[in-house]
Coordinates of C-alpha atoms in Angstrom, one line a residue:
M1 CA 5.2 -31.5 3.8
A2 CA 6.2 -30.6 7.3
S3 CA 3.5 -29.9 9.9
R4 CA 2.8 -26.3 10.7
S5 CA 4.1 -26.5 14.2
T6 CA 7.4 -28.0 12.9
I7 CA 7.8 -25.3 10.4
T8 CA 7.2 -22.6 12.9
T9 CA 9.7 -23.6 15.5
T10 CA 11.9 -21.3 13.4
A11 CA 9.2 -18.9 12.5
A12 CA 7.2 -16.5 14.5
E13 CA 4.1 -17.1 12.5
S14 CA 1.0 -15.1 13.5
P15 CA -1.8 -15.0 10.9
N16 CA -4.8 -12.9 11.6
E17 CA -6.8 -15.9 13.0
P18 CA -5.7 -19.2 14.4
P19 CA -6.6 -22.2 12.2
N20 CA -9.9 -23.6 13.3
G21 CA -9.7 -21.5 16.5
R22 CA -7.1 -23.7 18.1
A23 CA -3.9 -22.5 19.7
A24 CA -1.0 -23.1 17.3
S25 CA 1.7 -24.8 19.3
G26 CA 5.2 -23.8 18.7
R27 CA 4.2 -20.5 17.2
A28 CA 5.8 -17.5 18.8
G29 CA 3.0 -15.4 17.5
G30 CA 0.1 -17.8 18.3
R31 CA -3.1 -16.9 20.1
S32 CA -3.7 -18.8 23.3
R33 CA -7.4 -19.5 23.2
D34 CA -10.2 -19.8 20.6
G35 CA -9.9 -16.5 18.8
G36 CA -8.8 -14.6 21.9
A37 CA -5.6 -12.9 22.8
A38 CA -3.2 -14.4 25.4
P39 CA -4.6 -13.8 28.9
V40 CA -2.9 -10.7 30.3
Q41 CA -3.6 -8.6 33.4
A42 CA -5.5 -5.8 31.8
T43 CA -5.3 -2.1 32.7
A44 CA -8.3 0.1 32.2
G45 CA -9.8 0.0 28.7
L46 CA -8.7 2.5 26.2
L47 CA -11.6 4.9 26.5
G48 CA -11.4 4.9 30.3
A49 CA -7.7 5.4 30.3
L50 CA -7.9 8.3 27.9
R51 CA -10.6 10.0 29.9
A52 CA -8.5 9.6 33.0
R53 CA -5.6 11.2 31.3
G54 CA -7.8 14.1 30.2
A55 CA -6.9 13.7 26.5
A56 CA -7.9 16.9 24.8
G57 CA -11.7 17.0 24.2
L58 CA -12.1 13.3 24.7
A59 CA -14.4 13.1 27.7
A60 CA -16.7 15.9 26.4
G61 CA -16.7 14.6 22.8
L62 CA -17.5 11.0 23.6
A63 CA -20.0 11.9 26.3
A64 CA -21.7 13.9 23.6
G65 CA -21.6 11.1 21.1
A66 CA -18.9 12.6 18.9
V67 CA -18.8 10.8 15.6
A68 CA -16.1 12.6 13.7
G69 CA -13.1 11.9 15.8
C70 CA -11.9 12.2 19.3
G71 CA -13.9 15.1 20.8
I72 CA -14.9 16.6 17.5
P73 CA -18.6 16.3 16.9
A74 CA -19.5 16.7 13.2
L75 CA -22.5 18.8 12.2
G76 CA -24.7 17.6 9.4
G77 CA -24.7 18.6 5.7
S78 CA -26.4 21.3 3.8
G79 CA -29.0 23.2 5.8
E80 CA -28.4 21.3 9.1
S81 CA -28.0 23.7 12.0
G82 CA -26.6 26.3 9.6
A83 CA -23.8 23.9 8.6
G84 CA -22.9 23.9 4.9
T85 CA -25.6 26.4 4.0
G86 CA -26.3 26.8 0.3
A87 CA -25.7 24.6 -2.7
P88 CA -22.3 23.0 -2.8
V89 CA -19.5 25.0 -4.4
P90 CA -19.5 23.8 -8.0
S91 CA -16.5 22.6 -10.0
G92 CA -14.6 25.5 -11.5
A93 CA -15.9 28.1 -9.0
P94 CA -13.2 30.7 -8.1
A95 CA -11.4 30.0 -4.9
E96 CA -11.5 32.5 -2.1
C97 CA -7.7 32.1 -1.6
P98 CA -6.5 31.2 -5.2
R99 CA -2.9 31.8 -4.4
V100 CA -2.8 29.3 -1.5
G101 CA -2.5 25.7 -2.4
P102 CA -3.1 22.5 -0.3
P103 CA -0.3 21.2 2.0
P104 CA 2.1 18.7 0.4
A105 CA 0.4 15.4 -0.4
S106 CA 3.1 13.6 1.5
G107 CA 3.0 15.7 4.6
G108 CA 1.3 14.3 7.7
R109 CA -0.6 11.6 5.8
D110 CA -1.1 8.3 7.6
L111 CA -3.4 5.3 7.4
R112 CA -4.4 4.3 10.9
A113 CA -6.7 1.3 11.2
M114 CA -7.7 -1.8 13.1
W115 CA -9.0 -5.1 12.0
I116 CA -12.5 -6.1 13.2
A117 CA -12.6 -9.9 13.1
T118 CA -16.0 -11.6 13.0
V119 CA -14.9 -15.3 12.6
G120 CA -15.2 -17.0 16.0
N121 CA -16.7 -13.8 17.3
I122 CA -13.1 -12.6 18.0
D123 CA -14.1 -8.9 17.9
W124 CA -17.7 -8.6 16.9
P125 CA -20.3 -9.6 17.7
K126 CA -19.1 -11.0 20.9
N127 CA -22.4 -12.9 21.3
P128 CA -24.0 -13.9 18.0
R129 CA -27.3 -14.6 19.8
A130 CA -27.5 -11.1 21.3
S131 CA -30.3 -8.8 20.1
A132 CA -29.6 -6.8 17.0
D133 CA -29.7 -3.6 19.1
E134 CA -27.1 -4.9 21.5
Q135 CA -24.9 -6.1 18.6
K136 CA -25.2 -2.6 17.1
K137 CA -24.2 -1.0 20.3
Q138 CA -21.1 -3.2 20.6
Y139 CA -20.0 -2.3 17.0
V140 CA -20.5 1.4 17.6
R141 CA -18.3 1.2 20.8
L142 CA -15.5 -0.3 18.6
L143 CA -15.9 2.5 16.2
D144 CA -15.8 5.0 19.0
T145 CA -12.6 3.4 20.1
A146 CA -11.1 3.9 16.7
A147 CA -12.2 7.5 16.7
A148 CA -10.7 8.0 20.1
M149 CA -7.4 6.6 18.8
H150 CA -7.6 9.1 15.9
M151 CA -7.7 6.2 13.5
N152 CA -9.2 6.8 10.1
A153 CA -10.1 3.3 8.8
V154 CA -11.5 0.0 9.8
F155 CA -10.9 -3.4 8.1
V156 CA -14.1 -5.4 8.8
Q157 CA -14.5 -9.1 8.1
I158 CA -17.7 -9.6 6.1
R159 CA -17.1 -13.0 4.5
P160 CA -15.3 -15.1 7.0
N161 CA -16.3 -18.7 5.9
S162 CA -18.0 -18.6 2.5
D163 CA -20.8 -16.8 4.2
A164 CA -22.0 -13.3 4.4
F165 CA -22.7 -10.4 6.8
Y166 CA -25.1 -9.0 4.1
P167 CA -27.9 -10.5 2.0
S168 CA -26.0 -12.4 -0.7
P169 CA -27.4 -14.2 -3.7
Y170 CA -24.4 -16.6 -3.6
E171 CA -23.9 -17.5 0.1
P172 CA -25.8 -17.9 3.3
W173 CA -25.9 -15.5 6.2
S174 CA -22.9 -16.0 8.5
Q175 CA -23.2 -18.1 11.6
W176 CA -21.2 -15.5 13.4
I177 CA -24.0 -13.0 13.3
T178 CA -26.9 -15.1 14.5
G179 CA -25.3 -18.4 15.8
T180 CA -26.8 -20.4 12.9
Q181 CA -25.5 -20.3 9.4
G182 CA -28.3 -19.1 7.0
K183 CA -30.4 -17.4 9.6
D184 CA -31.5 -13.9 8.7
P185 CA -30.5 -11.4 11.4
G186 CA -33.3 -9.1 10.5
Y187 CA -31.2 -6.3 9.2
D188 CA -28.6 -5.6 6.5
V189 CA -25.5 -5.9 8.7
L190 CA -23.0 -4.5 6.2
A191 CA -25.2 -1.5 5.4
F192 CA -25.4 -0.7 9.1
M193 CA -21.6 -1.2 9.6
L194 CA -20.8 0.9 6.6
K195 CA -23.1 3.8 7.6
E196 CA -21.7 4.0 11.1
A197 CA -18.1 3.8 9.9
H198 CA -18.6 6.6 7.3
A199 CA -20.5 8.7 9.9
R200 CA -17.2 8.8 11.8
N201 CA -15.3 9.3 8.5
L202 CA -13.6 5.9 8.9
E203 CA -12.8 4.2 5.6
F204 CA -14.4 0.8 5.3
H205 CA -12.2 -2.0 4.0
A206 CA -14.5 -5.0 3.3
W207 CA -12.5 -8.0 4.4
F208 CA -13.1 -11.3 2.6
N209 CA -11.6 -14.8 3.1
P210 CA -11.4 -16.3 -0.4
Y211 CA -11.1 -20.1 0.2
R212 CA -12.0 -21.0 3.8
V213 CA -15.3 -22.8 4.1
S214 CA -15.5 -23.9 7.8
R215 CA -13.5 -24.5 10.9
Q216 CA -15.1 -27.9 11.3
D217 CA -14.9 -30.6 8.6
D218 CA -18.5 -31.9 8.2
V219 CA -20.1 -30.5 5.0
K220 CA -23.5 -31.6 6.2
K221 CA -23.4 -29.2 9.1
L222 CA -23.3 -26.2 6.7
S223 CA -26.5 -24.4 5.6
P224 CA -28.3 -26.0 2.7
K225 CA -27.8 -22.7 1.0
S226 CA -24.0 -22.9 1.2
P227 CA -22.2 -23.4 -2.1
A228 CA -20.0 -26.0 -0.3
R229 CA -23.1 -28.0 0.6
Q230 CA -24.4 -27.7 -2.9
H231 CA -21.1 -28.5 -4.6
P232 CA -19.2 -30.8 -2.2
D233 CA -16.8 -31.7 -5.1
W234 CA -15.4 -28.1 -4.7
V235 CA -14.4 -28.8 -1.1
R236 CA -11.4 -30.4 0.5
K237 CA -11.0 -31.5 4.1
Y238 CA -7.7 -30.3 5.7
G239 CA -6.4 -29.5 9.1
G240 CA -9.7 -30.1 10.8
G241 CA -11.6 -27.7 8.5
L242 CA -13.1 -27.4 5.1
W243 CA -11.5 -25.4 2.2
Y244 CA -12.4 -24.7 -1.4
D245 CA -9.9 -26.0 -3.8
P246 CA -8.2 -22.9 -5.3
G247 CA -7.3 -24.9 -8.5
L248 CA -11.0 -25.1 -9.6
P249 CA -12.2 -22.4 -12.0
Q250 CA -15.7 -22.7 -10.3
V251 CA -14.1 -21.7 -7.0
R252 CA -12.5 -18.6 -8.6
D253 CA -15.9 -17.7 -10.1
L254 CA -17.6 -18.0 -6.8
V255 CA -15.0 -15.8 -5.0
T256 CA -15.2 -13.2 -7.8
N257 CA -19.0 -13.1 -7.8
A258 CA -19.1 -12.7 -4.1
V259 CA -16.7 -9.8 -4.1
L260 CA -18.2 -8.0 -7.0
D261 CA -21.6 -8.3 -5.6
V262 CA -20.5 -6.3 -2.6
V263 CA -18.5 -3.8 -4.7
R264 CA -21.5 -3.0 -6.9
K265 CA -24.1 -2.9 -4.1
Y266 CA -22.3 -1.1 -1.3
D267 CA -20.2 2.1 -1.0
I268 CA -17.1 0.3 0.4
D269 CA -13.7 2.0 0.1
A270 CA -11.6 -1.2 -0.5
V271 CA -11.7 -4.9 -0.9
H272 CA -9.3 -6.6 1.6
F273 CA -7.9 -10.1 1.8
D274 CA -5.8 -11.4 4.7
D275 CA -3.1 -14.2 4.6
Y276 CA -5.3 -17.2 4.1
F277 CA -4.8 -18.6 0.6
Y278 CA -3.9 -22.2 0.4
P279 CA -4.1 -23.3 4.1
Y280 CA -1.1 -23.1 6.3
P281 CA 0.6 -26.5 6.6
E282 CA -0.9 -28.6 9.4
G283 CA 0.4 -32.0 8.6
G284 CA 0.0 -34.0 5.4
E285 CA -0.6 -32.7 1.9
F286 CA -3.5 -30.5 0.9
P287 CA -5.7 -33.0 -1.1
D288 CA -5.7 -31.5 -4.6
A289 CA -3.8 -34.1 -6.6
A290 CA -6.8 -34.8 -8.8
T291 CA -7.3 -31.1 -9.5
H292 CA -3.6 -30.7 -10.3
K293 CA -3.8 -33.7 -12.7
T294 CA -6.7 -32.1 -14.5
Y295 CA -5.6 -28.5 -14.6
G296 CA -1.8 -28.6 -14.0
A297 CA -0.7 -28.2 -17.6
G298 CA 2.6 -29.8 -16.9
M299 CA 3.6 -27.3 -14.1
S300 CA 5.0 -28.5 -10.8
K301 CA 2.4 -28.5 -8.0
G302 CA 4.0 -25.5 -6.3
D303 CA 4.1 -23.4 -9.5
W304 CA 0.6 -24.4 -10.3
R305 CA -0.8 -23.5 -6.9
R306 CA 0.9 -20.1 -7.1
A307 CA -0.5 -19.6 -10.6
N308 CA -4.0 -20.3 -9.3
V309 CA -3.7 -17.7 -6.6
N310 CA -2.1 -15.2 -9.0
T311 CA -4.9 -15.7 -11.4
L312 CA -7.5 -14.8 -8.8
V313 CA -5.6 -11.8 -7.6
Q314 CA -4.9 -10.4 -11.0
S315 CA -8.4 -11.0 -12.4
L316 CA -10.1 -9.6 -9.2
S317 CA -8.0 -6.5 -9.3
K318 CA -9.1 -5.8 -12.9
R319 CA -12.8 -6.6 -12.2
I320 CA -12.9 -4.4 -9.1
H321 CA -11.4 -1.5 -10.8
D322 CA -13.5 -1.9 -13.9
A323 CA -16.6 -1.8 -11.7
K324 CA -15.5 1.1 -9.5
P325 CA -12.1 2.6 -10.2
W326 CA -11.9 4.3 -6.8
V327 CA -12.4 1.0 -4.8
R328 CA -9.0 -0.2 -3.8
F329 CA -7.8 -3.8 -3.6
G330 CA -5.3 -4.7 -0.8
I331 CA -3.9 -7.8 0.9
S332 CA -2.3 -8.4 4.2
P333 CA 0.1 -11.3 3.6
F334 CA 2.1 -13.3 6.1
G335 CA 5.2 -11.1 6.8
V336 CA 7.8 -13.3 5.1
W337 CA 7.8 -13.8 1.4
R338 CA 10.9 -16.0 1.2
N339 CA 14.0 -16.3 3.4
K340 CA 17.3 -15.1 1.9
S341 CA 18.7 -18.5 2.5
T342 CA 16.2 -19.8 -0.1
D343 CA 16.2 -16.9 -2.5
P344 CA 18.7 -14.0 -2.7
A345 CA 15.7 -11.7 -3.2
G346 CA 14.2 -12.8 0.1
S347 CA 14.4 -11.2 3.6
P348 CA 17.1 -11.8 6.2
T349 CA 14.8 -14.2 8.1
S350 CA 14.4 -17.8 9.0
A351 CA 10.6 -18.2 9.0
L352 CA 7.8 -19.8 7.3
Q353 CA 7.7 -18.6 3.6
S354 CA 4.4 -17.5 2.2
H355 CA 5.7 -18.1 -1.4
D356 CA 6.4 -21.8 -0.6
D357 CA 4.1 -22.7 2.2
I358 CA 0.8 -21.0 1.3
Y359 CA 1.6 -20.3 -2.3
A360 CA 1.1 -16.5 -2.0
D361 CA 3.6 -14.8 -4.3
T362 CA 3.2 -11.3 -2.8
R363 CA 6.3 -9.9 -4.4
T364 CA 4.9 -10.7 -7.9
W365 CA 1.6 -9.0 -7.0
I366 CA 3.5 -5.8 -6.0
K367 CA 5.8 -5.8 -9.1
K368 CA 2.8 -6.4 -11.4
G369 CA 0.8 -3.6 -9.8
W370 CA -2.2 -5.8 -9.1
L371 CA -2.6 -4.4 -5.6
D372 CA -3.3 -0.8 -4.4
Y373 CA -1.8 -1.5 -1.0
V374 CA 0.0 -4.3 0.8
T375 CA -0.2 -4.7 4.6
P376 CA 2.3 -7.4 5.6
Q377 CA 1.7 -8.9 9.0
L378 CA 4.9 -8.1 10.8
Y379 CA 4.0 -9.7 14.1
W380 CA 7.5 -9.9 15.5
P381 CA 9.4 -7.6 17.8
I382 CA 12.4 -5.5 17.0
G383 CA 15.5 -7.7 17.3
D384 CA 13.7 -11.1 16.9
P385 CA 16.5 -13.4 15.8
R386 CA 14.3 -15.3 13.4
A387 CA 12.4 -12.4 11.9
D388 CA 13.5 -9.0 13.1
Y389 CA 10.8 -6.4 12.7
A390 CA 13.3 -3.7 11.8
K391 CA 14.8 -5.8 9.0
L392 CA 11.5 -6.8 7.6
V393 CA 10.2 -3.2 7.4
A394 CA 13.3 -2.3 5.4
W395 CA 12.7 -5.3 3.1
W396 CA 9.1 -4.5 2.4
A397 CA 9.9 -0.8 1.9
A398 CA 12.3 -1.8 -0.8
Q399 CA 9.7 -4.0 -2.5
V400 CA 7.2 -1.2 -3.0
K401 CA 9.8 1.5 -3.8
G402 CA 9.1 2.9 -7.3
T403 CA 5.7 1.3 -7.5
R404 CA 2.2 2.7 -6.9
V405 CA 1.5 0.1 -4.2
Q406 CA 1.1 1.7 -0.8
L407 CA 2.8 0.0 2.1
T408 CA 1.1 -0.2 5.5
I409 CA 2.2 -2.5 8.3
G410 CA 0.2 -5.1 10.2
Q411 CA 0.9 -4.7 13.9
A412 CA 0.4 -7.4 16.5
A413 CA -1.6 -5.7 19.2
Y414 CA -2.8 -9.1 20.4
R415 CA 0.8 -10.1 21.5
V416 CA 1.1 -7.3 24.1
G417 CA 2.0 -8.9 27.4
E418 CA 2.8 -12.3 25.9
D419 CA 6.4 -12.6 26.9
A420 CA 9.3 -10.5 28.2
T421 CA 9.6 -8.4 25.1
W422 CA 5.9 -7.9 24.6
R423 CA 5.4 -7.0 28.2
N424 CA 7.0 -3.7 27.4
P425 CA 4.0 -1.5 26.5
A426 CA 6.2 0.7 24.3
E427 CA 7.1 -2.1 21.9
L428 CA 4.5 -1.2 19.3
S429 CA 5.2 2.5 19.8
R430 CA 8.8 1.7 18.9
H431 CA 7.6 0.0 15.7
L432 CA 5.9 3.2 14.6
T433 CA 8.9 5.3 15.5
L434 CA 11.1 3.0 13.3
N435 CA 8.5 3.2 10.4
A436 CA 9.0 6.9 10.2
K437 CA 12.5 6.3 8.8
Y438 CA 11.0 4.8 5.7
P439 CA 8.9 7.2 3.5
Q440 CA 7.4 4.1 1.8
V441 CA 5.5 3.2 5.0
Q442 CA 2.2 5.0 4.9
G443 CA 0.5 3.7 8.0
D444 CA -0.4 0.8 10.3
V445 CA -3.2 -1.6 10.9
F446 CA -3.6 -3.3 14.3
F447 CA -4.9 -6.8 15.0
S448 CA -7.3 -6.5 16.5
A449 CA -10.1 -4.2 17.6
S450 CA -10.6 -5.9 21.0
D451 CA -7.0 -5.6 21.8
I452 CA -7.0 -1.9 21.1
A453 CA -10.1 -1.4 23.2
A454 CA -8.6 -3.5 26.1
N455 CA -5.5 -1.3 26.1
R456 CA -3.5 -4.0 28.0
R457 CA -0.6 -2.5 29.9
G458 CA -1.6 0.9 28.5
F459 CA -0.1 0.1 25.1
A460 CA -2.9 1.7 23.0
A461 CA -2.9 4.9 25.0
R462 CA 0.9 5.0 24.6
I463 CA 0.5 4.8 20.8
R464 CA -2.0 7.6 20.9
A465 CA 0.2 9.8 23.0
D466 CA 3.4 9.1 21.0
H467 CA 2.0 9.0 17.5
Y468 CA -1.7 9.6 17.2
A469 CA -2.2 12.7 19.4
R470 CA -3.7 14.5 16.4
P471 CA -5.8 13.2 13.6
A472 CA -4.3 12.5 10.2
L473 CA -5.5 12.5 6.6
R474 CA -5.3 9.2 4.8
P475 CA -2.6 8.9 2.1
V476 CA -3.4 10.1 -1.4
V477 CA -4.3 7.2 -3.8
D478 CA -2.6 7.7 -7.2
G479 CA -3.6 6.1 -10.4
R480 CA -7.3 5.6 -9.6
G481 CA -8.6 8.8 -10.9
G482 CA -10.1 11.5 -8.7
A483 CA -9.1 15.1 -8.3
A484 CA -9.1 17.8 -5.7
P485 CA -12.7 19.2 -5.2
P486 CA -13.3 22.9 -5.4
A487 CA -12.3 24.8 -2.3
V488 CA -15.1 25.4 0.2
Q489 CA -16.5 28.9 0.8
N490 CA -18.0 30.9 3.6
T491 CA -16.2 29.4 6.6
A492 CA -17.6 30.8 9.8
A493 CA -16.6 30.3 13.4
A494 CA -18.5 31.2 16.6
P495 CA -18.5 30.4 20.3
A496 CA -20.5 27.2 21.0
D497 CA -22.1 27.0 24.4
G498 CA -24.0 23.8 23.9
G499 CA -27.3 22.9 22.2
Q500 CA -26.0 22.2 18.7
S501 CA -27.3 19.2 16.9
G502 CA -26.2 17.5 13.8
D503 CA -26.2 14.4 11.7
G504 CA -25.3 11.5 14.0
V505 CA -24.5 13.7 17.0
K506 CA -26.5 12.7 20.1
D507 CA -26.9 14.7 23.2
V508 CA -24.5 17.5 22.3
K509 CA -25.8 19.8 25.0
A510 CA -22.6 19.4 27.0
V511 CA -20.4 20.3 24.1
K512 CA -18.8 23.7 24.4
G513 CA -16.0 25.2 22.3
V514 CA -16.0 26.7 18.9
K515 CA -18.6 25.9 16.2
V516 CA -17.1 26.0 12.7
T517 CA -19.2 25.8 9.5
W518 CA -18.6 26.1 5.8
R519 CA -20.3 25.9 2.4
A520 CA -19.8 22.3 1.2
S521 CA -17.9 21.5 -2.0
E522 CA -19.2 19.5 -4.9
G523 CA -17.5 16.1 -5.1
A524 CA -16.0 16.3 -1.6
A525 CA -16.0 13.2 0.6
S526 CA -14.6 14.9 3.7
Y527 CA -13.2 18.2 5.0
G528 CA -9.9 18.9 6.7
V529 CA -10.3 21.5 9.5
Y530 CA -7.1 23.3 10.6
R531 CA -6.7 25.5 13.7
V532 CA -4.1 28.1 14.6
D533 CA -3.8 30.2 17.7
G534 CA -4.9 33.8 17.6
K535 CA -6.2 35.8 14.7
G536 CA -4.6 34.5 11.6
P537 CA -4.5 36.1 8.1
A538 CA -7.5 35.8 5.9
C539 CA -5.7 33.5 3.5
A540 CA -2.8 31.3 4.7
A541 CA -1.2 28.0 4.0
V542 CA -2.1 25.2 6.4
R543 CA 0.2 22.7 8.1
P544 CA -0.5 19.1 8.8
A545 CA 0.4 19.7 12.4
D546 CA -2.5 22.1 12.7
L547 CA -5.2 19.6 11.6
V548 CA -7.9 19.2 14.3
A549 CA -10.5 17.2 12.3
D550 CA -11.2 15.3 9.1
V551 CA -15.0 15.1 8.9
R552 CA -17.9 14.5 6.7
G553 CA -20.7 17.0 6.8
G554 CA -20.7 20.8 6.8
G555 CA -19.4 21.7 10.2
I556 CA -17.9 20.7 13.6
V557 CA -17.9 21.7 17.2
D558 CA -14.3 21.8 18.5
P559 CA -14.5 21.2 22.3
S560 CA -10.8 21.2 22.7
A561 CA -10.7 24.9 22.2
K562 CA -9.6 26.3 25.5
P563 CA -12.0 28.8 27.2
G564 CA -11.3 32.4 26.5
R565 CA -8.7 31.5 23.8
T566 CA -8.9 32.9 20.3
Y567 CA -8.4 30.7 17.2
T568 CA -8.5 30.9 13.5
Y569 CA -9.9 27.9 11.5
Y570 CA -9.2 27.0 7.8
V571 CA -11.1 24.3 5.9
T572 CA -10.0 22.3 2.9
A573 CA -12.0 19.8 0.8
L574 CA -10.9 16.2 0.0
D575 CA -12.2 13.6 -2.5
R576 CA -12.4 10.0 -1.4
L577 CA -9.0 9.2 -2.7
G578 CA -7.3 12.0 -0.6
H579 CA -6.8 14.7 -3.3
Q580 CA -7.1 18.0 -1.4
S581 CA -8.1 21.6 -2.3
G582 CA -6.5 24.7 -0.9
P583 CA -8.0 26.3 2.2
A584 CA -10.8 28.8 2.1
R585 CA -10.7 32.1 3.8
G586 CA -10.1 31.6 7.5
A587 CA -12.6 32.3 10.3
T588 CA -11.7 33.5 13.8
A589 CA -13.6 33.0 17.1
T590 CA -13.0 33.1 20.8
A591 CA -14.0 30.0 22.8
P592 CA -16.6 30.7 25.5
Q593 CA -15.5 30.9 29.1
G594 CA -16.1 27.7 31.0

């Protein structure tokens, strides 16, 4: 098999992490240092840039420790500072505005997310030997960056190398959290990360790598608690690293057990895999000939390898949904399934083919309905002669059309500034503009968090200004149960002159604006808060363009309300799969003078 660099002279291949942390020569999408983005002259970081621009409510909200979104501090639940007073509205309770339904489920919905990579300390923690308190502060800053961008999800790597960012009965603590594999960091990292994400109403997609063991090739350097150390016969050396052999049933069992352990113990929103299945070609054949001989059942090696991966994907999908139907399963594959020159069903590209080179038959996973979402890594610019972003978006949109599989696009934030095309800070903004032509595209995920925070050449601030100026609800998830909660009741609005406190809100003395509260709804995971100018009718339909916050808890402080202006607020309830109630009766207030 050809080496990876040979293959990618005609492919802009950019997986979410470089193999073994090395630069991948010959790759148009490669990263230039161990886990880091190509060195580029940086502008001010995102939070600084947005403060300088005076983005509505940003400075006040972040200074006050806003947790719900850019400048929208969330108040706590029932009984907290008058927020959400009384028992939750029960199912079947009459709505205050029974003739007003929710806005259309397809209107204004958008998944907005970033990957937080832990392997190689790419994004977090930057220093695995830093104190737990310092690591926590770094993580919170990344989440505040997501909130400032009006994002609504994070994809966090919790099992990078057959290790764990949580106490696992199957695998040791990750070396990337303490510097030493197997060393207890002294706290449940995943529980902390999940709590902080949900406090900001960011969905938490738990990111697992199924087969990678280590980015070095000496099994003896692994923790004695590592399954690879205990079962070296499961492990293959390849490309300078260690990999589990996907053809072994024991390996599938390990991956399944590791994933289901997290699904059962933690309130995650989704299980997420990236593009690493069989390793990318790096010279020579992956050493699984003996496994193929034992388990191949007469299949060619390529078909057998794809069958191994398909078996894991199919069985995991069923097991996850059997355990918790609302937990989704999604994968972010390499952006090219097959080239049209190889297969008439393929894309008009000339790139590495995930079907043939890493044995990931993504198209089958979509057609069979094994995935809830697919996030292809389309890390090429518009007009690339080998893999044109515009043509690939069209191809992927066609693949999910008529299915329940949601399509979101993996965006290469790390490439900004890399060459003449990527030095244009508007390139990624152009991608999102093009996506709007395809109703199948339901959002974007950016690799990675450090790049969004760095805001090189102002690209992240540009995306926020062009596309993320307002918050957005996440797309509705069909086919996994759930239903719209009962509508909230007793919405109230009043001037806020500072001094409010609430769950997760620190030092809110400086927050002024309008305080909005409501009686919570039974079964609601979050609440959409809409604002219109002036005194609106008691009962009125709400528009996606009027959304100012999507929060957990029983109230908000809206610091973006202009002093002396009058507004009317309407609140809806949403379950965790995005099903939405109609609005309750509106509440009107005038923001205090500055």
